[in-house]
CSV table of C-alpha atoms in Angstrom, one decimal:
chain,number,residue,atom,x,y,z
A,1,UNK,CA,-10.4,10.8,-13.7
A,2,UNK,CA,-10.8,7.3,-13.0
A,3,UNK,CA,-8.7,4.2,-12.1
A,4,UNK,CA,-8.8,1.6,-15.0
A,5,UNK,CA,-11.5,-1.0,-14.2
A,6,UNK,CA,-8.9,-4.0,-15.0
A,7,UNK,CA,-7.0,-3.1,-12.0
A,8,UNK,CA,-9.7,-2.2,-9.7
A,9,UNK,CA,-9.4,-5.6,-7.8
A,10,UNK,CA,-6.0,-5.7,-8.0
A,11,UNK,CA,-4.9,-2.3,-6.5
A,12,UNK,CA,-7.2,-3.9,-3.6
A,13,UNK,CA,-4.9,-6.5,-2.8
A,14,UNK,CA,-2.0,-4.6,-3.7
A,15,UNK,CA,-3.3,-2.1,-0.8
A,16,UNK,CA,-3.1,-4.7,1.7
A,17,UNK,CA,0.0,-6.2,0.6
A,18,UNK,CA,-2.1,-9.4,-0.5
A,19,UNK,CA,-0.9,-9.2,-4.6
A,20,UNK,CA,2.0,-11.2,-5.8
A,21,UNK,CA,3.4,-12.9,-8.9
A,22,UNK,CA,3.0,-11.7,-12.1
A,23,UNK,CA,-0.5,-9.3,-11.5
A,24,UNK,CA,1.7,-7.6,-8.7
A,25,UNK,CA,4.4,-6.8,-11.4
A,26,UNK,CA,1.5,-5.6,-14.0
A,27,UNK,CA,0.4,-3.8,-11.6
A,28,UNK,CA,3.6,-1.9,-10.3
A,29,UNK,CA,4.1,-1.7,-14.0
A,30,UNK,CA,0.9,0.4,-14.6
A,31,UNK,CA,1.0,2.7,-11.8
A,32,UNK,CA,4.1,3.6,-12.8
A,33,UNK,CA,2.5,5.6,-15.5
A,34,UNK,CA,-1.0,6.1,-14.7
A,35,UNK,CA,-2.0,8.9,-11.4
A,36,UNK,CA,-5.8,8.3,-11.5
A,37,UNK,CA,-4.4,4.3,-10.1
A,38,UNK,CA,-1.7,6.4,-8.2
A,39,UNK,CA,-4.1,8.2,-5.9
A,40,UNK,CA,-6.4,5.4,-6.0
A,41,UNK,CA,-4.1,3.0,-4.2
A,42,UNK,CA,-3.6,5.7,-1.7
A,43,UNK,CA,-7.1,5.9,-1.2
A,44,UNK,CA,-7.3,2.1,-0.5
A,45,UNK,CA,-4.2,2.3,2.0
A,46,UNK,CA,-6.0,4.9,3.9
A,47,UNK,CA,-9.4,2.6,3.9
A,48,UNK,CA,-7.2,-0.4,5.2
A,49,UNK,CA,-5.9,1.2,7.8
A,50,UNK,CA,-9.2,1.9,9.6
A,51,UNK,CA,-9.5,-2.2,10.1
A,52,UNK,CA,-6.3,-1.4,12.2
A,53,UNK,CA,-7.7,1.3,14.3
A,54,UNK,CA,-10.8,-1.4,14.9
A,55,UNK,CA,-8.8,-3.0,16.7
A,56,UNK,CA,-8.4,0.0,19.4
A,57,UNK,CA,-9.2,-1.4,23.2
A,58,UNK,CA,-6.1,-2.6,24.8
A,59,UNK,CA,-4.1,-0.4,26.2
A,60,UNK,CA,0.0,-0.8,27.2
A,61,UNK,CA,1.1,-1.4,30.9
A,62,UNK,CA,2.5,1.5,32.8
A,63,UNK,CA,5.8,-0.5,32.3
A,64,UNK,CA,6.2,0.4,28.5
A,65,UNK,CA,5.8,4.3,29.1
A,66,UNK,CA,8.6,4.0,32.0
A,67,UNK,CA,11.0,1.8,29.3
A,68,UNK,CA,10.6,3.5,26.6
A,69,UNK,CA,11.7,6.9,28.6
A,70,UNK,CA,14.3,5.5,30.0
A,71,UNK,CA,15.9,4.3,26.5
A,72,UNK,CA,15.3,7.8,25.3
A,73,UNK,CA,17.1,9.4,28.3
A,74,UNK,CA,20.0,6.8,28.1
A,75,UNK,CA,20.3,7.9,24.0
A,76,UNK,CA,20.3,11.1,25.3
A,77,UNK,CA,23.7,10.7,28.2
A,78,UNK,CA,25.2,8.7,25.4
A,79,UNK,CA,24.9,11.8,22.9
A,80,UNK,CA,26.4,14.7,25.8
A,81,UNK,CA,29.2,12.4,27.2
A,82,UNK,CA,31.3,15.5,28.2
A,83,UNK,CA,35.4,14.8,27.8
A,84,UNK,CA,37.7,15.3,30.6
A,85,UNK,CA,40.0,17.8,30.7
A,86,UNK,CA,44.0,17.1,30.8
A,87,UNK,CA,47.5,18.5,29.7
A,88,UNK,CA,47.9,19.3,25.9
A,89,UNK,CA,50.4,17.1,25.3
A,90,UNK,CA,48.1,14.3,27.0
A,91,UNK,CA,45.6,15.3,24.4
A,92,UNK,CA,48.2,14.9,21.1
A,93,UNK,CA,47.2,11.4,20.3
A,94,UNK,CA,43.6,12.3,20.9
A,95,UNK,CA,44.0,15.1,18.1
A,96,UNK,CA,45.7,12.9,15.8
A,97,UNK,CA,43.1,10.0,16.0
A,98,UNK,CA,40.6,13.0,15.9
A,99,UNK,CA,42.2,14.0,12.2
A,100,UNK,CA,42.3,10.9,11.0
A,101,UNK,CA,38.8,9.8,12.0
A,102,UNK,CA,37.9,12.9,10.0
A,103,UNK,CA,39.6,12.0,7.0
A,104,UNK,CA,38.6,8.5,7.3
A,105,UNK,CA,34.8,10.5,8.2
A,106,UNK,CA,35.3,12.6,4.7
A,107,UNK,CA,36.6,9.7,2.5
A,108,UNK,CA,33.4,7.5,3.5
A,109,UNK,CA,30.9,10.7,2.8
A,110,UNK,CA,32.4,11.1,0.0
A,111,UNK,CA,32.0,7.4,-1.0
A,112,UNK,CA,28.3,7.2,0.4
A,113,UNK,CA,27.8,10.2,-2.1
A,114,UNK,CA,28.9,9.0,-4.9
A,115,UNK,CA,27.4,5.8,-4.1
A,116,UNK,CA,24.3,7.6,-3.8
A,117,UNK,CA,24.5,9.4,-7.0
A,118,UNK,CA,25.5,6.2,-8.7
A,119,UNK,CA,22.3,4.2,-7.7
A,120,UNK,CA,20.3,7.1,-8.2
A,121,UNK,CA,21.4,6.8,-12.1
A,122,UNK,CA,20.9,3.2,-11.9
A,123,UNK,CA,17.4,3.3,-10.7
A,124,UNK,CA,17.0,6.2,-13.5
A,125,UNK,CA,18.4,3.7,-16.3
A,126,UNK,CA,16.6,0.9,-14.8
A,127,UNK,CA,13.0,3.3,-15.4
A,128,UNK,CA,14.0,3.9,-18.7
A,129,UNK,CA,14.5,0.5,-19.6
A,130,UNK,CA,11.1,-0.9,-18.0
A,131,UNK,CA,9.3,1.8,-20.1
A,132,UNK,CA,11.2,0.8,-23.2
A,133,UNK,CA,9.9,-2.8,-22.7
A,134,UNK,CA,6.2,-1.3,-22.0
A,135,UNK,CA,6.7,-0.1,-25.4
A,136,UNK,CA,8.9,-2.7,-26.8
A,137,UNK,CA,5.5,-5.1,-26.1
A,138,UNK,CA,3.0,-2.7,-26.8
A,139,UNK,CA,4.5,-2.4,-30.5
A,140,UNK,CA,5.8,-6.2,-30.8
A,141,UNK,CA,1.7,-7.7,-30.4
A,142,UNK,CA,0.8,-4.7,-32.8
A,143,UNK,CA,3.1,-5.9,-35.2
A,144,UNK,CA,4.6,-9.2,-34.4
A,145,UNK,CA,3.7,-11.7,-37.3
A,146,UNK,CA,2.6,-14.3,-34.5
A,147,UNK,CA,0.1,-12.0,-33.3
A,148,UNK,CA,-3.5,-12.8,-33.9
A,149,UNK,CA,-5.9,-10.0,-35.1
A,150,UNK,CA,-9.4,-11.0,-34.2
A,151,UNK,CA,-12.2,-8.9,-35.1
A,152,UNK,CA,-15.0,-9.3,-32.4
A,153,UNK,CA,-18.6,-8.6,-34.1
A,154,UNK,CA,-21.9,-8.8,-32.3
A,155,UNK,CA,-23.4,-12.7,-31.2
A,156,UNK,CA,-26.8,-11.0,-32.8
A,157,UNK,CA,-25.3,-9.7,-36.1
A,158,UNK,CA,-26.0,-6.3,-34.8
A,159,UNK,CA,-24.1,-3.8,-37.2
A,160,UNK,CA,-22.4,-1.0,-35.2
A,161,UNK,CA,-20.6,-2.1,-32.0
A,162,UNK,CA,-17.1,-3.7,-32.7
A,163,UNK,CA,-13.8,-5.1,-31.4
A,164,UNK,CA,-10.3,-5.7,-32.1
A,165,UNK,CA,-8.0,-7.7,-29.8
A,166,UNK,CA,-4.1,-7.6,-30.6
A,167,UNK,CA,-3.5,-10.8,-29.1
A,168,UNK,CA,0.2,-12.5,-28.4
A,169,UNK,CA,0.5,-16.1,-27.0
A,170,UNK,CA,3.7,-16.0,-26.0
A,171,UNK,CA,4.0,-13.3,-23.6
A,172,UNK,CA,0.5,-12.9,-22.6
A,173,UNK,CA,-0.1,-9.3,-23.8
A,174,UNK,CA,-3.2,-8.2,-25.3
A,175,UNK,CA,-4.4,-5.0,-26.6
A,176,UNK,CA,-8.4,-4.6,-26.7
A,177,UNK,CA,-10.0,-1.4,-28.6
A,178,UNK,CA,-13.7,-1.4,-29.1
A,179,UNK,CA,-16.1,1.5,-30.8
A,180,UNK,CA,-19.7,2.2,-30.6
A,181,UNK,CA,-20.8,0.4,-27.8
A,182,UNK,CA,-23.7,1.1,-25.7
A,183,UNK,CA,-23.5,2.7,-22.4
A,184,UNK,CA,-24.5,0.7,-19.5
A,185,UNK,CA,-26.0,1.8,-16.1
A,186,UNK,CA,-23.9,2.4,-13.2
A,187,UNK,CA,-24.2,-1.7,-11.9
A,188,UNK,CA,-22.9,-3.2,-15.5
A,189,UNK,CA,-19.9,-3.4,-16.7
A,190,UNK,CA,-18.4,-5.1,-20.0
A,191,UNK,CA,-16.1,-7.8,-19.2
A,192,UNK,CA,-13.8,-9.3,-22.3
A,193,UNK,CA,-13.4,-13.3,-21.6
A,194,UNK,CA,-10.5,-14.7,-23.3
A,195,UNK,CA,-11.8,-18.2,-24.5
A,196,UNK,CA,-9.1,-21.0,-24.4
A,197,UNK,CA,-8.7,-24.5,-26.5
A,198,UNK,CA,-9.3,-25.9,-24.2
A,199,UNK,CA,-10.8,-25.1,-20.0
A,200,UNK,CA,-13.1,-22.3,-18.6
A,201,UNK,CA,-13.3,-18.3,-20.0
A,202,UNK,CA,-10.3,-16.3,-18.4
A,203,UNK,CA,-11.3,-12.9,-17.1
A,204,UNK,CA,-9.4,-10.9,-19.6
A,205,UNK,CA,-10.2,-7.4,-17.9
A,206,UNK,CA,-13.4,-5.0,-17.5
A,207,UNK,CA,-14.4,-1.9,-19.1
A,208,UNK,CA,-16.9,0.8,-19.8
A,209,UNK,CA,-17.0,2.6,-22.8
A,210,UNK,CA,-16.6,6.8,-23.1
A,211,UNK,CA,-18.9,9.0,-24.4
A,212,UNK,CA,-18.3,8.4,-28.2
A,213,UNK,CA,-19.1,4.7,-27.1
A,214,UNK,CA,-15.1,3.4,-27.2
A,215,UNK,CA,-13.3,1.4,-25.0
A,216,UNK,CA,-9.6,-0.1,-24.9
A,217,UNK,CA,-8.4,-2.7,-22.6
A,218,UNK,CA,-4.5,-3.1,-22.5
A,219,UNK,CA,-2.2,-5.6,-20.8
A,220,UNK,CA,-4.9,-7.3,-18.8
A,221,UNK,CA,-3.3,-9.5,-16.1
A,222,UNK,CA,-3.4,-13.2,-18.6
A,223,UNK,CA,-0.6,-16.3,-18.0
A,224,UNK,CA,1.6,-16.5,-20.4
A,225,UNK,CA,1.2,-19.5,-23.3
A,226,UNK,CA,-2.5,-19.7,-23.5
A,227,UNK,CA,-3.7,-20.6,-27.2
A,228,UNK,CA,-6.8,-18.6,-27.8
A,229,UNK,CA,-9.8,-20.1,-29.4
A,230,UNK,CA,-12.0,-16.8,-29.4
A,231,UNK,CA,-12.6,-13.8,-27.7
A,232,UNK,CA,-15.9,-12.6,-26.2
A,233,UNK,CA,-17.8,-9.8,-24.2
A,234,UNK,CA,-20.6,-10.3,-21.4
A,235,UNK,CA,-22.0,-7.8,-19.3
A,236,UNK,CA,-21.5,-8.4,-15.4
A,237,UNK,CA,-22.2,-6.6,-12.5
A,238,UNK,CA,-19.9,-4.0,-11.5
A,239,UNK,CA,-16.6,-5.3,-10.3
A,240,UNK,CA,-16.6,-7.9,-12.7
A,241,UNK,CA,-17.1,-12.0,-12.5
A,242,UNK,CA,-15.0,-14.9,-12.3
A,243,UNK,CA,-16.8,-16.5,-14.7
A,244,UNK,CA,-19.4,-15.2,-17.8
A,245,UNK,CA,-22.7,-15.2,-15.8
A,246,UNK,CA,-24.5,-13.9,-18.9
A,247,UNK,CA,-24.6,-15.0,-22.5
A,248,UNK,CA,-21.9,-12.9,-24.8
A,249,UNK,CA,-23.1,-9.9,-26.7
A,250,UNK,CA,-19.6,-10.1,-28.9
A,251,UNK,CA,-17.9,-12.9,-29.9
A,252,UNK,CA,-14.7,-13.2,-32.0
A,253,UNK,CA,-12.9,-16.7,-33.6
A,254,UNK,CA,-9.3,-16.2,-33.0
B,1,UNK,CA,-14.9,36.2,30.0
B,2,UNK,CA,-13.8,32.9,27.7
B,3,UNK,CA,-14.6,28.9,28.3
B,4,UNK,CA,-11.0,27.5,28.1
B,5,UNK,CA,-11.3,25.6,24.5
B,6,UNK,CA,-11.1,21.6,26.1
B,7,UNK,CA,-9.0,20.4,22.9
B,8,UNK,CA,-6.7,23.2,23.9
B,9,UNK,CA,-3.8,20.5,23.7
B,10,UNK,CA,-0.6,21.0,21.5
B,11,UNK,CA,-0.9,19.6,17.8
B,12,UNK,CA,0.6,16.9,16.7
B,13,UNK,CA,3.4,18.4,14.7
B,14,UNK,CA,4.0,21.1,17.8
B,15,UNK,CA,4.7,17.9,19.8
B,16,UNK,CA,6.9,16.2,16.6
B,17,UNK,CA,8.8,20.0,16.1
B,18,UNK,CA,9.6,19.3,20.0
B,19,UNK,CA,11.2,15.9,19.9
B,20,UNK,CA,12.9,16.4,17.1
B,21,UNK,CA,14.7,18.9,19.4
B,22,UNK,CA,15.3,17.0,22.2
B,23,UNK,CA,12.1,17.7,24.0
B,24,UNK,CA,11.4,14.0,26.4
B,25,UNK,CA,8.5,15.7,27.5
B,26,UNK,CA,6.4,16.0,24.5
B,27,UNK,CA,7.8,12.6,23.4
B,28,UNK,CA,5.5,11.3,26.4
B,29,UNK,CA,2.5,13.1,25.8
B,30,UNK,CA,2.9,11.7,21.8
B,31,UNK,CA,3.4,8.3,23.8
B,32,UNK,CA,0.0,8.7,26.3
B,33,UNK,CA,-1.8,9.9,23.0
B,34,UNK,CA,-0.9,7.2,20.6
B,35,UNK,CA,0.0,4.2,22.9
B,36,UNK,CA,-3.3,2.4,23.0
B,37,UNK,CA,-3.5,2.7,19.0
B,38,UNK,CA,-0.1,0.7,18.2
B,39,UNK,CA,-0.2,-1.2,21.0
B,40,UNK,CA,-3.7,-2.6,20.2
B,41,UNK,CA,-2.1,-3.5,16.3
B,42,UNK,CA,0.8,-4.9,17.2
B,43,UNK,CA,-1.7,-6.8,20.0
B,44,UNK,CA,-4.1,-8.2,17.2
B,45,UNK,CA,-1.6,-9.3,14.9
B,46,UNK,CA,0.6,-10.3,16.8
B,47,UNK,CA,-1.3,-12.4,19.6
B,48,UNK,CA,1.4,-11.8,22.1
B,49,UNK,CA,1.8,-8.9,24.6
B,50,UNK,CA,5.1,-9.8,25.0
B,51,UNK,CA,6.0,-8.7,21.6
B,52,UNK,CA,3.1,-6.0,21.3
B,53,UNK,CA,5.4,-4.2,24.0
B,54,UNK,CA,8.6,-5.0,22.2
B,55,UNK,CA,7.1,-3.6,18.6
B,56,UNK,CA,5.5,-0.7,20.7
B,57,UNK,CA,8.6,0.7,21.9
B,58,UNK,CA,10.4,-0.1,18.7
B,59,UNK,CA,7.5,1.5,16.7
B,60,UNK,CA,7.8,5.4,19.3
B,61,UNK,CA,11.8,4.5,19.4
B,62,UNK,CA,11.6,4.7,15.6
B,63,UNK,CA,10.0,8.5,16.5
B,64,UNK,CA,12.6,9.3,18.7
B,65,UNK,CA,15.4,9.1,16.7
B,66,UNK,CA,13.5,10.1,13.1
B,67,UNK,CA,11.3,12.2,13.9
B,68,UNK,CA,11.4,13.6,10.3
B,69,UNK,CA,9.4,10.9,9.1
B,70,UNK,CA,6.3,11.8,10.0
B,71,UNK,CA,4.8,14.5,7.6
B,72,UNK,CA,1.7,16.3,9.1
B,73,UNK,CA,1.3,17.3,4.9
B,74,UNK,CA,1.3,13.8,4.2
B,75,UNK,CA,-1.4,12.7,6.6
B,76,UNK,CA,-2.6,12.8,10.2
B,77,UNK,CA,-0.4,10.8,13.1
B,78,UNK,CA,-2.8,8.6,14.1
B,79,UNK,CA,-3.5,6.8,10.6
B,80,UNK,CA,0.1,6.8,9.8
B,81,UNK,CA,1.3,5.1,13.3
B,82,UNK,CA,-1.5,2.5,12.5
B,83,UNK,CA,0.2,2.0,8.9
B,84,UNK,CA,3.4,1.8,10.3
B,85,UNK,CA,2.6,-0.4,13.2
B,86,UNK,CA,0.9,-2.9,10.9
B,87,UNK,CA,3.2,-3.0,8.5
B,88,UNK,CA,6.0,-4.0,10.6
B,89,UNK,CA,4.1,-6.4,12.9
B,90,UNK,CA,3.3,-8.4,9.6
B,91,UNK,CA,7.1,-8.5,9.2
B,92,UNK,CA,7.5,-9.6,12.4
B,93,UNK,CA,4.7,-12.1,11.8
B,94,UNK,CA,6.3,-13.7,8.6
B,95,UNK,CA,9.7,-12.7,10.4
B,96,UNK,CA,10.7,-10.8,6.9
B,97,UNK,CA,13.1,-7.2,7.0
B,98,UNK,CA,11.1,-4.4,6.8
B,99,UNK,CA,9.5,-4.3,3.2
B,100,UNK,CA,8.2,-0.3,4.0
B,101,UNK,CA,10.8,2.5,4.4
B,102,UNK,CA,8.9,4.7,7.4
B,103,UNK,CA,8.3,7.6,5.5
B,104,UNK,CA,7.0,5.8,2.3
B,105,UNK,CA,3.4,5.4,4.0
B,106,UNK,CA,1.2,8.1,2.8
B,107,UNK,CA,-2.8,8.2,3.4
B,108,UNK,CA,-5.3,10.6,3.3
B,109,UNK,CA,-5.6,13.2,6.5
B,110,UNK,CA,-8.9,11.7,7.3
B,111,UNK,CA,-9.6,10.7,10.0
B,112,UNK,CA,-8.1,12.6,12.4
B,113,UNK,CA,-7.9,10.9,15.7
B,114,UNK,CA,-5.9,13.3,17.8
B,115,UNK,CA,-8.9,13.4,20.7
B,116,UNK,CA,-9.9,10.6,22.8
B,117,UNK,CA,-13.8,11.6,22.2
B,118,UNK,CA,-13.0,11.4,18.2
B,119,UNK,CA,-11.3,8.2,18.6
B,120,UNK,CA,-14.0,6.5,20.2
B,121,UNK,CA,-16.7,7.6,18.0
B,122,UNK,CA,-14.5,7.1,14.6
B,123,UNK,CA,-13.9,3.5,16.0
B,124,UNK,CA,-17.5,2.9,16.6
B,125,UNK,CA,-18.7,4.0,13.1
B,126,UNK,CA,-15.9,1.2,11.9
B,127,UNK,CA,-16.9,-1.4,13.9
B,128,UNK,CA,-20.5,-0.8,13.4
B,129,UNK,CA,-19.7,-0.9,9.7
B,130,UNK,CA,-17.5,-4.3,10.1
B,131,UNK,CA,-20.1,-6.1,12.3
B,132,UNK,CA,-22.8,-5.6,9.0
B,133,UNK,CA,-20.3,-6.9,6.8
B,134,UNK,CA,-20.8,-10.5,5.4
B,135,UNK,CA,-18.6,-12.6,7.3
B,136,UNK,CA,-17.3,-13.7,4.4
B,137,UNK,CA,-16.0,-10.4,3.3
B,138,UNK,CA,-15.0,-9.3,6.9
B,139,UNK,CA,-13.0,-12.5,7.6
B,140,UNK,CA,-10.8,-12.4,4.4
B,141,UNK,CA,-10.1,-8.7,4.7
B,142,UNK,CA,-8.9,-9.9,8.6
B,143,UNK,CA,-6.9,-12.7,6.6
B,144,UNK,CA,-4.7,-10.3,4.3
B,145,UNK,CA,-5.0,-7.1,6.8
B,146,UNK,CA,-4.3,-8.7,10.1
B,147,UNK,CA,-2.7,-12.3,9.1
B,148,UNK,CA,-0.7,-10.5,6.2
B,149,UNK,CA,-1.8,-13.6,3.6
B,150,UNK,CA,-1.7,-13.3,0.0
B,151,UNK,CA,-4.8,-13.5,-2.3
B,152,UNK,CA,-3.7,-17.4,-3.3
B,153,UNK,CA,-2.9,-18.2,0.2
B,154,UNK,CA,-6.2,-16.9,1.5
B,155,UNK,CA,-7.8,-19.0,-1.7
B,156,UNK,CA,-6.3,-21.9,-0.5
B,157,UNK,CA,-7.3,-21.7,3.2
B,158,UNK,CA,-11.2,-20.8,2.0
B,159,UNK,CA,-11.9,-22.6,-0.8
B,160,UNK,CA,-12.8,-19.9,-2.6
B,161,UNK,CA,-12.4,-18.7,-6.2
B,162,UNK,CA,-9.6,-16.5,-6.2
B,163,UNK,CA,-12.0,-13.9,-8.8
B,164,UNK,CA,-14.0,-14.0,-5.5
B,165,UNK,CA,-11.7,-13.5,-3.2
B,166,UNK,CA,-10.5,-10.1,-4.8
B,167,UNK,CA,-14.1,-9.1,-5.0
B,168,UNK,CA,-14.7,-9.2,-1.5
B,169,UNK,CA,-11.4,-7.8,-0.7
B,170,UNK,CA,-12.0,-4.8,-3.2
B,171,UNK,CA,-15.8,-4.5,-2.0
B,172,UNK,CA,-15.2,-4.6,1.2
B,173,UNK,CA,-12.1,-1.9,1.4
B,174,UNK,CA,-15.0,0.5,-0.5
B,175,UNK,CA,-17.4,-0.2,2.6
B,176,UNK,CA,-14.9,0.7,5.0
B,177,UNK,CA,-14.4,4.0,3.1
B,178,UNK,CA,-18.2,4.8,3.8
B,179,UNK,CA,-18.0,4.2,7.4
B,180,UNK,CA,-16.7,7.5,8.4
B,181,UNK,CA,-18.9,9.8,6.6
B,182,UNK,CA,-22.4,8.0,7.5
């Protein structure tokens, strides 16, 4: 399995703590449903941290070993105080403080538990709900009668590669699905470009095609609002470009 | 007759098992062992050995009383005190609460860095690898690692393209994860 090429760079700076705004939430969105991205980012946390042990040289002065013992031992007396002993009758309104903080001890567990249970359903419901949107969108740019449906054909009339984006304005989303496209060596990849009314290409996510030659790109990382003009493929070197360094092999009007 | 075996030390999670009974002992050989590690961290991002020794003992304090959190399945100690260590000296840095619960870091086992002898020639393979990089790459992986900035901050302070910025960032991590097996 591999991670999906659109969110290569971004589980990067996710892994460092770099990402934020709305990739970060497309992000955390994704790898809530896809492991491949999962272990992926796990991989990158554990790459990150050997710039940390680069660092290795200084060490602490003798001081730090001494304090930090000592505030361990002192934890330690605090935890074994021993009580003194006295007359039972000395020790009544011990034992009646001592019931009461045990109530007052079960009546808080009990709350913490149910407290505990009750966020536990909330962060269930709140799950649900945030894959009911992922699907919510997913079917509303299918479907929506705003949504655009370009067909992507190749710059050089070629007959068998093709593309369909699903594309909606207002939100942002987009859903990509290509067929019979040509494999590319290891360096390439296909990058889809969406092509505003007006400014510069927007990186609209990479790709590489499977076996049988199809590809899909869904949700790509896109501000919200941007009019579409046309949609268009390049090929780039692998990880992608900022901007089209190549001229595009598809190209669709929206 | 038999060579005493040299890295005939206790493990790691023989030394957590013992501190998570009481043991102050084998909380200071975890502390001779791991010391220089987090207190180097905290030293670099912090730029102050003041608070380097404050996060330090906060960071093996944090061991003390949790002990738990450490998972030997989950990775090896040293990678995961680095984690945590870093983690918390960016909070410190942007003076934020704690955005990482402990026991929520989870890397790979490699590398294992229980031995002084590994330590120093894990380290060297990374810093060999980090002085080929393109300064360019190295210094905005130190920005977001080390200085905790975002990928638009970091854009900002360079001047560069934010498309390039998560390049680097991206091809540099990938680098890093070559260093230990050449």
């Amino acid at each position: 399995m591999s991670v999906h090429e659109q969110f290569a760079e971004d589980l990067a700076l996710y892994a460092l703590g770099a990402l934020v705004g709305p990739e970060k939430d497309a992000l955390e969105q994704h790898l809530e449903v896809c492991l491949p991205c999962q272990s992926e980012l796990q991989q990158l946390q554990s790459d990150a941290t050997l710039l940390a042990l680069s660092t290795f040289g200084p060490v602490p002065p003798p001081r730090s070993r001494k304090r930090l013992l000592q505030a361990i031992a002192r934890e330690r007396r605090a935890r074994v105080a021993a009580p003194k002993r006295s007359a039972w009758w000395v020790l009544v309104p011990y034992a009646v403080s001592t019931a009461l903080i045990v109530v007052a001890a079960f009546l808080w567990n009990e709350s913490r538990s149910l407290n505990r249970t009750l966020a536990n359903l909330e962060q269930r419901h709140a799950e649900m709900e945030k894959q009911l949107r992922v699907a919510q969108d997913l079917v509303n740019t299918l479907t929506s009668p705003e949504s655009k449906q370009i067909t992507l054909a190749p710059a050089k009339a070629l007959p068998q590669p093709q593309g369909k984006a699903y594309y909606l304005s207002s939100s942002g989303h987009l859903i990509f699905l290509a067929n019979n496209l040509a494999p590319l060596p290891p360096n390439k990849v296909y990058e889809l470009w969406l092509i505003p009314s007006t400014g510069s290409p927007i990186p609209a996510g990479l790709f590489q095609p499977d076996s049988h030659g199809t590809a899909t790109v869904v949700n790509p990382p896109l501000p919200m609002g941007i009019e579409a003009k046309a949609f268009a493929i390049t090929i780039e070197p692998a990880g992608g470009s900022p901007a089209p360094t190549s001229q595009p092999i598809m190209l669709g009007a929206a | 007759m038999t060579t005493p075996d040299p890295r005939a030390v206790p493990p790691d999670a023989i030394l957590v098992s013992a501190i998570a009974s009481g043991d102050e002992s084998a909380m200071g050989q975890l502390y001779d062992r791991y010391s220089p590690i987090v207190y180097s961290i905290a030293l670099r991002v912090l730029g102050d050995a003041g608070m380097a020794e404050d996060l330090l003992q906060e960071i093996f304090m944090q061991l003390w009383r949790n002990p738990a959190a450490f998972d030997s399945n989950r990775g090896a100690m040293a990678p995961w005190l680095a984690a945590i260590t870093r983690n918390r000296a960016i909070d410190w840095l942007r003076k934020r609460r704690p955005e990482t619960p402990v026991a929520d870091v989870a890397l790979s086992i490699e590398p294992d860095l229980a031995y002084k002898a590994e330590i120093a020639q894990s380290v060297g393979k990374i810093r060999s690898m980090l002085d080929n990089m393109p300064v360019t790459q190295r210094s905005v992986l130190e920005m977001a690692y080390f200085e905790g900035l975002t990928h638009s901050e970091i854009a900002a302070k360079t001047g560069q393209p934010l498309g390039t910025i998560k390049t680097r960032i991206r091809s540099g991590l990938l680098a890093l994860r070559t260093a230990l097996t050449q």
